[in-house]
Amino acid sequence: MPTIVSTPTEWRSLRKSLAGRSVGFVPTMGNLHEGHIDLCRRARAENDIVVASIFVNPTQFNQASDFEKYARTLEADKKLLAGAGVDYLFHPDAKDMYPDDYSIKVGEEEIAKELEGAFRPGHFTGMLTVVMKLLNIIGAERAYFGEKDFQQLLLVKKMVAALFMPVEIIACPTVRAQNGLALSSRNARLTPEQLEKAPLLAELLQSGMSDAAVMKKLEEAGFKPEYVDTRWGRRLAAAWLGDVRLIDNVPAVNGGAAQNAAGQHNEVCHAAVSGCG
Ligand code: PAF
């Protein structure tokens, strides 16, 4: 089992005793699945020491009820981390992570306003703030993030570059079920019928259809899509299936199927933002 470390002070003194050994870090909110474990395995292969964190970060949830509902599965998580060869589990509580009561924040003004940011105001500020804190505490050489949360990955890379943080951000491909569904802790909340329908999201994103056509097909299939959009060389979407919000993204065809020759978006489809579809 990984050694549990509960406070930043405890980890900092431990980190000193590990001087000269490379540390790979996998930040998570727990309720782990194969996607997280894949990140841990990659970290295991590339570093002397592997640290994972489990911290359900209150500041990145839009609704207090979602924060409360988030599944806490510490005992099962510890076993999965042990199986992936993780050495340490950093498992702080909110008072140790937010001694300032969230009066200090890290924000971004461009990417963080789009797509996920438009539908989840404040989410990326909460996420960037906690990732900054975690990276500062852990002092890893490398930190591992999945491409499933593509905007998160872009923002973390941008923050690290802009603030000259001494850590390399490693992007890892999305792990999918055999039917194509991107693995996510939220999938556990889908009913059996929704689970059967959910892979359609990835299937349509990978199709040659336009963003607007994908949006329409999702609606016809009973999803409530928020956006389907092509940018940053990816095609990205968010859609509700019942009360579960799914997100996914895939490489865009020709690096940006919905971009014209000038690189401008010629097809952006947002439910609430532009009302198309
Ligand atoms: O991707 C997540 O699980 C979270 O956003 C992260 C990076 C652990 C920050 O809370």
PDB file of C-alpha atoms and ligand atoms in Angstrom:
ATOM      1  CA  MET A   1       0.000   0.000   0.000  1.00  0.00           C
ATOM      2  CA  PRO A   2       1.250   3.553  -0.631  1.00  0.00           C
ATOM      3  CA  THR A   3       2.448   5.484   2.429  1.00  0.00           C
ATOM      4  CA  ILE A   4      -0.214   8.066   3.285  1.00  0.00           C
ATOM      5  CA  VAL A   5       0.936  11.644   3.758  1.00  0.00           C
ATOM      6  CA  SER A   6      -1.728  14.003   5.097  1.00  0.00           C
ATOM      7  CA  THR A   7      -0.202  17.467   5.286  1.00  0.00           C
ATOM      8  CA  PRO A   8       1.981  19.695   3.098  1.00  0.00           C
ATOM      9  CA  THR A   9       4.513  20.032   5.965  1.00  0.00           C
ATOM     10  CA  GLU A  10       4.817  16.259   6.331  1.00  0.00           C
ATOM     11  CA  TRP A  11       5.388  15.799   2.574  1.00  0.00           C
ATOM     12  CA  ARG A  12       7.915  18.642   2.398  1.00  0.00           C
ATOM     13  CA  SER A  13      10.188  17.054   4.998  1.00  0.00           C
ATOM     14  CA  LEU A  14       9.819  13.666   3.318  1.00  0.00           C
ATOM     15  CA  ARG A  15      10.643  15.232  -0.070  1.00  0.00           C
ATOM     16  CA  LYS A  16      13.972  16.483   1.360  1.00  0.00           C
ATOM     17  CA  SER A  17      14.902  12.935   2.308  1.00  0.00           C
ATOM     18  CA  LEU A  18      14.275  11.923  -1.334  1.00  0.00           C
ATOM     19  CA  ALA A  19      16.770  14.457  -2.741  1.00  0.00           C
ATOM     20  CA  GLY A  20      18.483  13.212  -5.891  1.00  0.00           C
ATOM     21  CA  ARG A  21      15.588  10.908  -6.821  1.00  0.00           C
ATOM     22  CA  SER A  22      13.114  11.905  -9.512  1.00  0.00           C
ATOM     23  CA  VAL A  23       9.477  12.246  -8.483  1.00  0.00           C
ATOM     24  CA  GLY A  24       6.504  11.665 -10.808  1.00  0.00           C
ATOM     25  CA  PHE A  25       3.162  13.042  -9.642  1.00  0.00           C
ATOM     26  CA  VAL A  26      -0.423  12.069 -10.536  1.00  0.00           C
ATOM     27  CA  PRO A  27      -3.053  14.471  -9.123  1.00  0.00           C
ATOM     28  CA  THR A  28      -6.565  13.019  -8.750  1.00  0.00           C
ATOM     29  CA  MET A  29      -9.819  13.522  -6.892  1.00  0.00           C
ATOM     30  CA  GLY A  30     -10.059   9.786  -6.134  1.00  0.00           C
ATOM     31  CA  ASN A  31     -12.801   7.364  -7.210  1.00  0.00           C
ATOM     32  CA  LEU A  32     -10.079   5.956  -9.413  1.00  0.00           C
ATOM     33  CA  HIS A  33     -10.460   3.980 -12.611  1.00  0.00           C
ATOM     34  CA  GLU A  34      -8.169   2.529 -15.265  1.00  0.00           C
ATOM     35  CA  GLY A  35      -7.580   6.010 -16.754  1.00  0.00           C
ATOM     36  CA  HIS A  36      -5.938   7.212 -13.519  1.00  0.00           C
ATOM     37  CA  ILE A  37      -4.040   3.968 -13.129  1.00  0.00           C
ATOM     38  CA  ASP A  38      -2.646   4.338 -16.632  1.00  0.00           C
ATOM     39  CA  LEU A  39      -1.189   7.720 -15.578  1.00  0.00           C
ATOM     40  CA  CYS A  40       0.336   6.092 -12.484  1.00  0.00           C
ATOM     41  CA  ARG A  41       1.908   3.320 -14.551  1.00  0.00           C
ATOM     42  CA  ARG A  42       3.447   5.864 -16.918  1.00  0.00           C
ATOM     43  CA  ALA A  43       4.771   7.808 -13.897  1.00  0.00           C
ATOM     44  CA  ARG A  44       6.135   4.540 -12.454  1.00  0.00           C
ATOM     45  CA  ALA A  45       8.017   3.809 -15.679  1.00  0.00           C
ATOM     46  CA  GLU A  46       9.608   7.274 -15.887  1.00  0.00           C
ATOM     47  CA  ASN A  47      10.515   8.194 -12.284  1.00  0.00           C
ATOM     48  CA  ASP A  48      12.260   6.851  -9.181  1.00  0.00           C
ATOM     49  CA  ILE A  49       9.389   7.775  -6.876  1.00  0.00           C
ATOM     50  CA  VAL A  50       5.657   8.014  -7.688  1.00  0.00           C
ATOM     51  CA  VAL A  51       3.256  10.182  -5.705  1.00  0.00           C
ATOM     52  CA  ALA A  52      -0.498  10.344  -6.328  1.00  0.00           C
ATOM     53  CA  SER A  53      -2.830  12.762  -4.608  1.00  0.00           C
ATOM     54  CA  ILE A  54      -6.484  12.372  -3.713  1.00  0.00           C
ATOM     55  CA  PHE A  55      -8.170  15.633  -2.867  1.00  0.00           C
ATOM     56  CA  VAL A  56     -11.793  16.361  -3.778  1.00  0.00           C
ATOM     57  CA  ASN A  57     -11.271  20.028  -4.483  1.00  0.00           C
ATOM     58  CA  PRO A  58     -14.331  22.030  -3.364  1.00  0.00           C
ATOM     59  CA  THR A  59     -13.428  25.159  -5.364  1.00  0.00           C
ATOM     60  CA  GLN A  60     -13.756  23.517  -8.785  1.00  0.00           C
ATOM     61  CA  PHE A  61     -17.338  22.294  -8.332  1.00  0.00           C
ATOM     62  CA  ASN A  62     -20.138  24.509  -9.634  1.00  0.00           C
ATOM     63  CA  GLN A  63     -22.758  23.061  -7.281  1.00  0.00           C
ATOM     64  CA  ALA A  64     -22.218  22.253  -3.608  1.00  0.00           C
ATOM     65  CA  SER A  65     -24.446  19.188  -4.146  1.00  0.00           C
ATOM     66  CA  ASP A  66     -22.064  17.819  -6.838  1.00  0.00           C
ATOM     67  CA  PHE A  67     -19.178  18.203  -4.408  1.00  0.00           C
ATOM     68  CA  GLU A  68     -21.129  16.308  -1.713  1.00  0.00           C
ATOM     69  CA  LYS A  69     -22.207  13.611  -4.207  1.00  0.00           C
ATOM     70  CA  TYR A  70     -18.668  12.989  -5.523  1.00  0.00           C
ATOM     71  CA  ALA A  71     -17.881   9.364  -4.640  1.00  0.00           C
ATOM     72  CA  ARG A  72     -15.199   8.915  -1.966  1.00  0.00           C
ATOM     73  CA  THR A  73     -13.711   5.421  -2.315  1.00  0.00           C
ATOM     74  CA  LEU A  74     -10.421   5.681  -0.427  1.00  0.00           C
ATOM     75  CA  GLU A  75      -9.939   2.009   0.489  1.00  0.00           C
ATOM     76  CA  ALA A  76     -10.514   0.777  -3.081  1.00  0.00           C
ATOM     77  CA  ASP A  77      -8.345   3.639  -4.433  1.00  0.00           C
ATOM     78  CA  LYS A  78      -5.420   2.685  -2.171  1.00  0.00           C
ATOM     79  CA  LYS A  79      -5.494  -0.887  -3.510  1.00  0.00           C
ATOM     80  CA  LEU A  80      -5.503   0.334  -7.122  1.00  0.00           C
ATOM     81  CA  LEU A  81      -2.599   2.704  -6.421  1.00  0.00           C
ATOM     82  CA  ALA A  82      -0.658  -0.121  -4.740  1.00  0.00           C
ATOM     83  CA  GLY A  83      -1.217  -2.301  -7.826  1.00  0.00           C
ATOM     84  CA  ALA A  84       0.241   0.455 -10.033  1.00  0.00           C
ATOM     85  CA  GLY A  85       3.371   0.744  -7.848  1.00  0.00           C
ATOM     86  CA  VAL A  86       2.570   4.165  -6.341  1.00  0.00           C
ATOM     87  CA  ASP A  87       4.871   4.882  -3.384  1.00  0.00           C
ATOM     88  CA  TYR A  88       3.086   7.763  -1.646  1.00  0.00           C
ATOM     89  CA  LEU A  89      -0.493   8.996  -1.466  1.00  0.00           C
ATOM     90  CA  PHE A  90      -0.885  12.663  -0.594  1.00  0.00           C
ATOM     91  CA  HIS A  91      -4.328  12.963   0.983  1.00  0.00           C
ATOM     92  CA  PRO A  92      -4.747  16.413   2.539  1.00  0.00           C
ATOM     93  CA  ASP A  93      -7.883  18.007   3.916  1.00  0.00           C
ATOM     94  CA  ALA A  94      -9.400  21.307   2.803  1.00  0.00           C
ATOM     95  CA  LYS A  95      -8.150  23.355   5.739  1.00  0.00           C
ATOM     96  CA  ASP A  96      -4.540  22.410   4.940  1.00  0.00           C
ATOM     97  CA  MET A  97      -4.976  23.138   1.221  1.00  0.00           C
ATOM     98  CA  TYR A  98      -6.811  26.432   1.755  1.00  0.00           C
ATOM     99  CA  PRO A  99      -5.207  28.171   4.755  1.00  0.00           C
ATOM    100  CA  ASP A 100      -6.136  31.436   2.975  1.00  0.00           C
ATOM    101  CA  ASP A 101      -9.798  30.422   2.674  1.00  0.00           C
ATOM    102  CA  TYR A 102      -9.481  30.662  -1.147  1.00  0.00           C
ATOM    103  CA  SER A 103      -8.735  34.380  -1.073  1.00  0.00           C
ATOM    104  CA  ILE A 104      -5.714  33.770  -3.344  1.00  0.00           C
ATOM    105  CA  LYS A 105      -6.648  32.408  -6.793  1.00  0.00           C
ATOM    106  CA  VAL A 106      -4.936  31.511 -10.054  1.00  0.00           C
ATOM    107  CA  GLY A 107      -6.987  32.472 -13.102  1.00  0.00           C
ATOM    108  CA  GLU A 108      -6.599  32.479 -16.871  1.00  0.00           C
ATOM    109  CA  GLU A 109      -8.500  34.861 -19.114  1.00  0.00           C
ATOM    110  CA  GLU A 110      -8.633  33.227 -22.542  1.00  0.00           C
ATOM    111  CA  ILE A 111      -8.919  29.439 -22.808  1.00  0.00           C
ATOM    112  CA  ALA A 112     -10.675  29.341 -19.415  1.00  0.00           C
ATOM    113  CA  LYS A 113     -13.576  31.407 -20.752  1.00  0.00           C
ATOM    114  CA  GLU A 114     -14.395  28.997 -23.596  1.00  0.00           C
ATOM    115  CA  LEU A 115     -16.348  25.718 -23.885  1.00  0.00           C
ATOM    116  CA  GLU A 116     -16.110  24.106 -20.425  1.00  0.00           C
ATOM    117  CA  GLY A 117     -15.346  27.522 -18.944  1.00  0.00           C
ATOM    118  CA  ALA A 118     -18.466  29.054 -20.503  1.00  0.00           C
ATOM    119  CA  PHE A 119     -20.687  26.324 -19.095  1.00  0.00           C
ATOM    120  CA  ARG A 120     -18.906  25.947 -15.742  1.00  0.00           C
ATOM    121  CA  PRO A 121     -18.028  29.446 -14.518  1.00  0.00           C
ATOM    122  CA  GLY A 122     -15.240  29.460 -11.940  1.00  0.00           C
ATOM    123  CA  HIS A 123     -14.373  25.804 -12.507  1.00  0.00           C
ATOM    124  CA  PHE A 124     -10.995  26.439 -14.116  1.00  0.00           C
ATOM    125  CA  THR A 125      -9.950  29.010 -11.528  1.00  0.00           C
ATOM    126  CA  GLY A 126     -10.619  26.447  -8.790  1.00  0.00           C
ATOM    127  CA  MET A 127      -8.796  23.768 -10.773  1.00  0.00           C
ATOM    128  CA  LEU A 128      -5.741  25.918 -11.610  1.00  0.00           C
ATOM    129  CA  THR A 129      -5.494  27.166  -8.029  1.00  0.00           C
ATOM    130  CA  VAL A 130      -5.450  23.679  -6.558  1.00  0.00           C
ATOM    131  CA  VAL A 131      -3.085  22.306  -9.237  1.00  0.00           C
ATOM    132  CA  MET A 132      -0.674  25.185  -8.546  1.00  0.00           C
ATOM    133  CA  LYS A 133      -0.792  24.392  -4.822  1.00  0.00           C
ATOM    134  CA  LEU A 134      -0.313  20.656  -5.412  1.00  0.00           C
ATOM    135  CA  LEU A 135       2.602  21.166  -7.824  1.00  0.00           C
ATOM    136  CA  ASN A 136       4.251  23.596  -5.383  1.00  0.00           C
ATOM    137  CA  ILE A 137       3.836  21.179  -2.480  1.00  0.00           C
ATOM    138  CA  ILE A 138       4.918  17.968  -4.219  1.00  0.00           C
ATOM    139  CA  GLY A 139       7.966  19.385  -6.040  1.00  0.00           C
ATOM    140  CA  ALA A 140       7.822  16.692  -8.735  1.00  0.00           C
ATOM    141  CA  GLU A 141      10.004  16.587 -11.835  1.00  0.00           C
ATOM    142  CA  ARG A 142       7.028  15.410 -13.895  1.00  0.00           C
ATOM    143  CA  ALA A 143       3.241  15.586 -13.480  1.00  0.00           C
ATOM    144  CA  TYR A 144       0.809  13.442 -15.486  1.00  0.00           C
ATOM    145  CA  PHE A 145      -2.536  14.632 -16.880  1.00  0.00           C
ATOM    146  CA  GLY A 146      -5.024  12.847 -19.166  1.00  0.00           C
ATOM    147  CA  GLU A 147      -6.104  14.238 -22.536  1.00  0.00           C
ATOM    148  CA  LYS A 148      -9.708  13.421 -21.595  1.00  0.00           C
ATOM    149  CA  ASP A 149      -9.871  16.804 -19.805  1.00  0.00           C
ATOM    150  CA  PHE A 150      -8.261  18.551 -22.751  1.00  0.00           C
ATOM    151  CA  GLN A 151      -8.923  22.157 -21.727  1.00  0.00           C
ATOM    152  CA  GLN A 152      -7.622  21.381 -18.244  1.00  0.00           C
ATOM    153  CA  LEU A 153      -4.451  19.993 -19.781  1.00  0.00           C
ATOM    154  CA  LEU A 154      -3.970  23.091 -21.983  1.00  0.00           C
ATOM    155  CA  LEU A 155      -4.516  25.396 -19.021  1.00  0.00           C
ATOM    156  CA  VAL A 156      -2.143  23.543 -16.716  1.00  0.00           C
ATOM    157  CA  LYS A 157       0.567  23.601 -19.413  1.00  0.00           C
ATOM    158  CA  LYS A 158      -0.035  27.313 -19.964  1.00  0.00           C
ATOM    159  CA  MET A 159       0.132  28.101 -16.235  1.00  0.00           C
ATOM    160  CA  VAL A 160       3.345  26.132 -15.773  1.00  0.00           C
ATOM    161  CA  ALA A 161       4.981  27.948 -18.714  1.00  0.00           C
ATOM    162  CA  ALA A 162       3.688  31.406 -17.765  1.00  0.00           C
ATOM    163  CA  LEU A 163       4.735  31.141 -14.115  1.00  0.00           C
ATOM    164  CA  PHE A 164       8.076  29.385 -14.811  1.00  0.00           C
ATOM    165  CA  MET A 165       7.158  26.416 -12.661  1.00  0.00           C
ATOM    166  CA  PRO A 166       9.931  23.790 -12.592  1.00  0.00           C
ATOM    167  CA  VAL A 167       7.845  20.764 -13.596  1.00  0.00           C
ATOM    168  CA  GLU A 168       7.267  18.961 -16.870  1.00  0.00           C
ATOM    169  CA  ILE A 169       3.604  18.335 -17.716  1.00  0.00           C
ATOM    170  CA  ILE A 170       3.143  14.985 -19.441  1.00  0.00           C
ATOM    171  CA  ALA A 171      -0.027  14.522 -21.519  1.00  0.00           C
ATOM    172  CA  CYS A 172      -1.414  10.979 -21.642  1.00  0.00           C
ATOM    173  CA  PRO A 173      -3.994   9.648 -24.150  1.00  0.00           C
ATOM    174  CA  THR A 174      -7.582   9.073 -23.037  1.00  0.00           C
ATOM    175  CA  VAL A 175      -8.259   5.533 -21.892  1.00  0.00           C
ATOM    176  CA  ARG A 176     -11.436   4.085 -23.400  1.00  0.00           C
ATOM    177  CA  ALA A 177     -13.653   1.080 -22.794  1.00  0.00           C
ATOM    178  CA  GLN A 178     -13.764  -1.447 -25.637  1.00  0.00           C
ATOM    179  CA  ASN A 179     -16.933   0.222 -26.930  1.00  0.00           C
ATOM    180  CA  GLY A 180     -15.094   3.560 -27.197  1.00  0.00           C
ATOM    181  CA  LEU A 181     -16.565   5.276 -24.118  1.00  0.00           C
ATOM    182  CA  ALA A 182     -13.938   7.471 -22.441  1.00  0.00           C
ATOM    183  CA  LEU A 183     -13.356   6.251 -18.880  1.00  0.00           C
ATOM    184  CA  SER A 184     -14.620   8.659 -16.241  1.00  0.00           C
ATOM    185  CA  SER A 185     -15.616   8.422 -12.584  1.00  0.00           C
ATOM    186  CA  ARG A 186     -19.028   9.743 -13.669  1.00  0.00           C
ATOM    187  CA  ASN A 187     -19.751   6.662 -15.825  1.00  0.00           C
ATOM    188  CA  ALA A 188     -20.577   4.759 -12.627  1.00  0.00           C
ATOM    189  CA  ARG A 189     -23.673   6.972 -12.265  1.00  0.00           C
ATOM    190  CA  LEU A 190     -25.100   5.966 -15.675  1.00  0.00           C
ATOM    191  CA  THR A 191     -28.034   3.526 -15.761  1.00  0.00           C
ATOM    192  CA  PRO A 192     -27.525   0.325 -17.821  1.00  0.00           C
ATOM    193  CA  GLU A 193     -29.511   1.875 -20.725  1.00  0.00           C
ATOM    194  CA  GLN A 194     -27.485   5.094 -20.580  1.00  0.00           C
ATOM    195  CA  LEU A 195     -24.273   3.061 -20.488  1.00  0.00           C
ATOM    196  CA  GLU A 196     -25.314   1.434 -23.738  1.00  0.00           C
ATOM    197  CA  LYS A 197     -26.007   4.803 -25.335  1.00  0.00           C
ATOM    198  CA  ALA A 198     -22.964   6.690 -23.983  1.00  0.00           C
ATOM    199  CA  PRO A 199     -20.349   5.374 -26.519  1.00  0.00           C
ATOM    200  CA  LEU A 200     -22.283   7.204 -29.256  1.00  0.00           C
ATOM    201  CA  LEU A 201     -20.646  10.422 -28.075  1.00  0.00           C
ATOM    202  CA  ALA A 202     -17.137   9.210 -29.012  1.00  0.00           C
ATOM    203  CA  GLU A 203     -18.425   7.514 -32.149  1.00  0.00           C
ATOM    204  CA  LEU A 204     -20.000  10.736 -33.460  1.00  0.00           C
ATOM    205  CA  LEU A 205     -16.982  12.853 -32.544  1.00  0.00           C
ATOM    206  CA  GLN A 206     -14.818  10.528 -34.625  1.00  0.00           C
ATOM    207  CA  SER A 207     -17.222  10.595 -37.564  1.00  0.00           C
ATOM    208  CA  GLY A 208     -16.672  12.854 -40.564  1.00  0.00           C
ATOM    209  CA  MET A 209     -19.904  14.759 -39.775  1.00  0.00           C
ATOM    210  CA  SER A 210     -19.871  18.485 -39.111  1.00  0.00           C
ATOM    211  CA  ASP A 211     -20.051  19.791 -35.536  1.00  0.00           C
ATOM    212  CA  ALA A 212     -23.656  20.913 -36.105  1.00  0.00           C
ATOM    213  CA  ALA A 213     -24.630  17.492 -37.476  1.00  0.00           C
ATOM    214  CA  VAL A 214     -23.023  15.755 -34.474  1.00  0.00           C
ATOM    215  CA  MET A 215     -24.948  18.071 -32.139  1.00  0.00           C
ATOM    216  CA  LYS A 216     -28.212  17.194 -33.913  1.00  0.00           C
ATOM    217  CA  LYS A 217     -27.526  13.442 -33.834  1.00  0.00           C
ATOM    218  CA  LEU A 218     -26.786  13.628 -30.103  1.00  0.00           C
ATOM    219  CA  GLU A 219     -30.091  15.403 -29.480  1.00  0.00           C
ATOM    220  CA  GLU A 220     -31.969  12.830 -31.558  1.00  0.00           C
ATOM    221  CA  ALA A 221     -30.373  10.058 -29.499  1.00  0.00           C
ATOM    222  CA  GLY A 222     -31.607  11.593 -26.228  1.00  0.00           C
ATOM    223  CA  PHE A 223     -28.456  13.448 -25.123  1.00  0.00           C
ATOM    224  CA  LYS A 224     -28.622  17.108 -24.109  1.00  0.00           C
ATOM    225  CA  PRO A 225     -25.450  18.449 -25.749  1.00  0.00           C
ATOM    226  CA  GLU A 226     -23.939  21.701 -24.463  1.00  0.00           C
ATOM    227  CA  TYR A 227     -21.341  22.132 -27.188  1.00  0.00           C
ATOM    228  CA  VAL A 228     -19.613  20.358 -30.048  1.00  0.00           C
ATOM    229  CA  ASP A 229     -16.658  22.366 -31.245  1.00  0.00           C
ATOM    230  CA  THR A 230     -13.416  21.978 -33.163  1.00  0.00           C
ATOM    231  CA  ARG A 231     -10.348  23.876 -31.977  1.00  0.00           C
ATOM    232  CA  TRP A 232      -6.811  23.327 -30.693  1.00  0.00           C
ATOM    233  CA  GLY A 233      -6.549  20.459 -33.214  1.00  0.00           C
ATOM    234  CA  ARG A 234      -9.307  18.543 -31.376  1.00  0.00           C
ATOM    235  CA  ARG A 235     -13.020  18.030 -31.675  1.00  0.00           C
ATOM    236  CA  LEU A 236     -14.541  18.497 -28.219  1.00  0.00           C
ATOM    237  CA  ALA A 237     -18.017  17.989 -26.765  1.00  0.00           C
ATOM    238  CA  ALA A 238     -19.988  18.066 -23.552  1.00  0.00           C
ATOM    239  CA  ALA A 239     -23.403  16.442 -23.295  1.00  0.00           C
ATOM    240  CA  TRP A 240     -25.783  15.413 -20.556  1.00  0.00           C
ATOM    241  CA  LEU A 241     -27.168  11.917 -20.464  1.00  0.00           C
ATOM    242  CA  GLY A 242     -29.859  12.014 -17.770  1.00  0.00           C
ATOM    243  CA  ASP A 243     -28.214  13.798 -14.840  1.00  0.00           C
ATOM    244  CA  VAL A 244     -24.670  12.790 -15.838  1.00  0.00           C
ATOM    245  CA  ARG A 245     -22.528  15.291 -17.732  1.00  0.00           C
ATOM    246  CA  LEU A 246     -20.120  13.573 -20.141  1.00  0.00           C
ATOM    247  CA  ILE A 247     -17.183  15.257 -21.858  1.00  0.00           C
ATOM    248  CA  ASP A 248     -14.921  13.848 -24.534  1.00  0.00           C
ATOM    249  CA  ASN A 249     -12.545  14.951 -27.299  1.00  0.00           C
ATOM    250  CA  VAL A 250     -10.698  13.321 -30.191  1.00  0.00           C
ATOM    251  CA  PRO A 251      -8.044  14.507 -32.640  1.00  0.00           C
ATOM    252  CA  ALA A 252      -9.729  16.680 -35.277  1.00  0.00           C
ATOM    253  CA  VAL A 253      -9.746  15.363 -38.830  1.00  0.00           C
ATOM    254  CA  ASN A 254      -6.967  17.216 -40.746  1.00  0.00           C
ATOM    255  CA  GLY A 255      -6.018  18.936 -37.468  1.00  0.00           C
ATOM    256  CA  GLY A 256      -9.300  20.895 -37.438  1.00  0.00           C
ATOM    257  CA  ALA A 257     -12.176  19.668 -39.545  1.00  0.00           C
ATOM    258  CA  ALA A 258     -14.265  22.743 -38.813  1.00  0.00           C
ATOM    259  CA  GLN A 259     -11.619  25.352 -39.446  1.00  0.00           C
ATOM    260  CA  ASN A 260     -11.317  27.227 -42.685  1.00  0.00           C
ATOM    261  CA  ALA A 261      -8.045  27.910 -44.476  1.00  0.00           C
ATOM    262  CA  ALA A 262      -7.466  31.068 -42.436  1.00  0.00           C
ATOM    263  CA  GLY A 263      -7.697  29.020 -39.255  1.00  0.00           C
ATOM    264  CA  GLN A 264     -10.949  30.670 -38.198  1.00  0.00           C
ATOM    265  CA  HIS A 265     -13.796  28.654 -36.820  1.00  0.00           C
ATOM    266  CA  ASN A 266     -16.490  28.286 -39.408  1.00  0.00           C
ATOM    267  CA  GLU A 267     -18.640  25.975 -37.389  1.00  0.00           C
ATOM    268  CA  VAL A 268     -19.079  26.364 -33.690  1.00  0.00           C
ATOM    269  CA  CYS A 269     -22.091  24.813 -32.090  1.00  0.00           C
ATOM    270  CA  HIS A 270     -23.045  25.757 -28.540  1.00  0.00           C
ATOM    271  CA  ALA A 271     -26.448  25.023 -27.029  1.00  0.00           C
ATOM    272  CA  ALA A 272     -26.781  27.899 -24.581  1.00  0.00           C
ATOM    273  CA  VAL A 273     -24.059  30.121 -25.945  1.00  0.00           C
ATOM    274  CA  SER A 274     -25.038  30.427 -29.600  1.00  0.00           C
ATOM    275  CA  GLY A 275     -28.263  28.452 -29.649  1.00  0.00           C
ATOM    276  CA  CYS A 276     -27.397  26.505 -32.804  1.00  0.00           C
ATOM    277  CA  GLY A 277     -28.336  22.886 -33.442  1.00  0.00           C
TER     278      GLY A 277
HETATM  279  O1  PAF B   1      -8.698  16.090 -13.171  1.00  0.00           O
HETATM  280  C1  PAF B   1      -8.911  16.087 -11.946  1.00  0.00           C
HETATM  281  O2  PAF B   1      -9.194  15.039 -11.340  1.00  0.00           O
HETATM  282  C2  PAF B   1      -8.827  17.382 -11.179  1.00  0.00           C
HETATM  283  O3  PAF B   1      -9.271  18.452 -11.949  1.00  0.00           O
HETATM  284  C3  PAF B   1      -7.434  17.670 -10.600  1.00  0.00           C
HETATM  285  C4  PAF B   1      -6.403  17.854 -11.701  1.00  0.00           C
HETATM  286  C5  PAF B   1      -7.005  16.520  -9.703  1.00  0.00           C
HETATM  287  C6  PAF B   1      -7.468  18.948  -9.773  1.00  0.00           C
HETATM  288  O4  PAF B   1      -8.373  18.854  -8.709  1.00  0.00           O
END
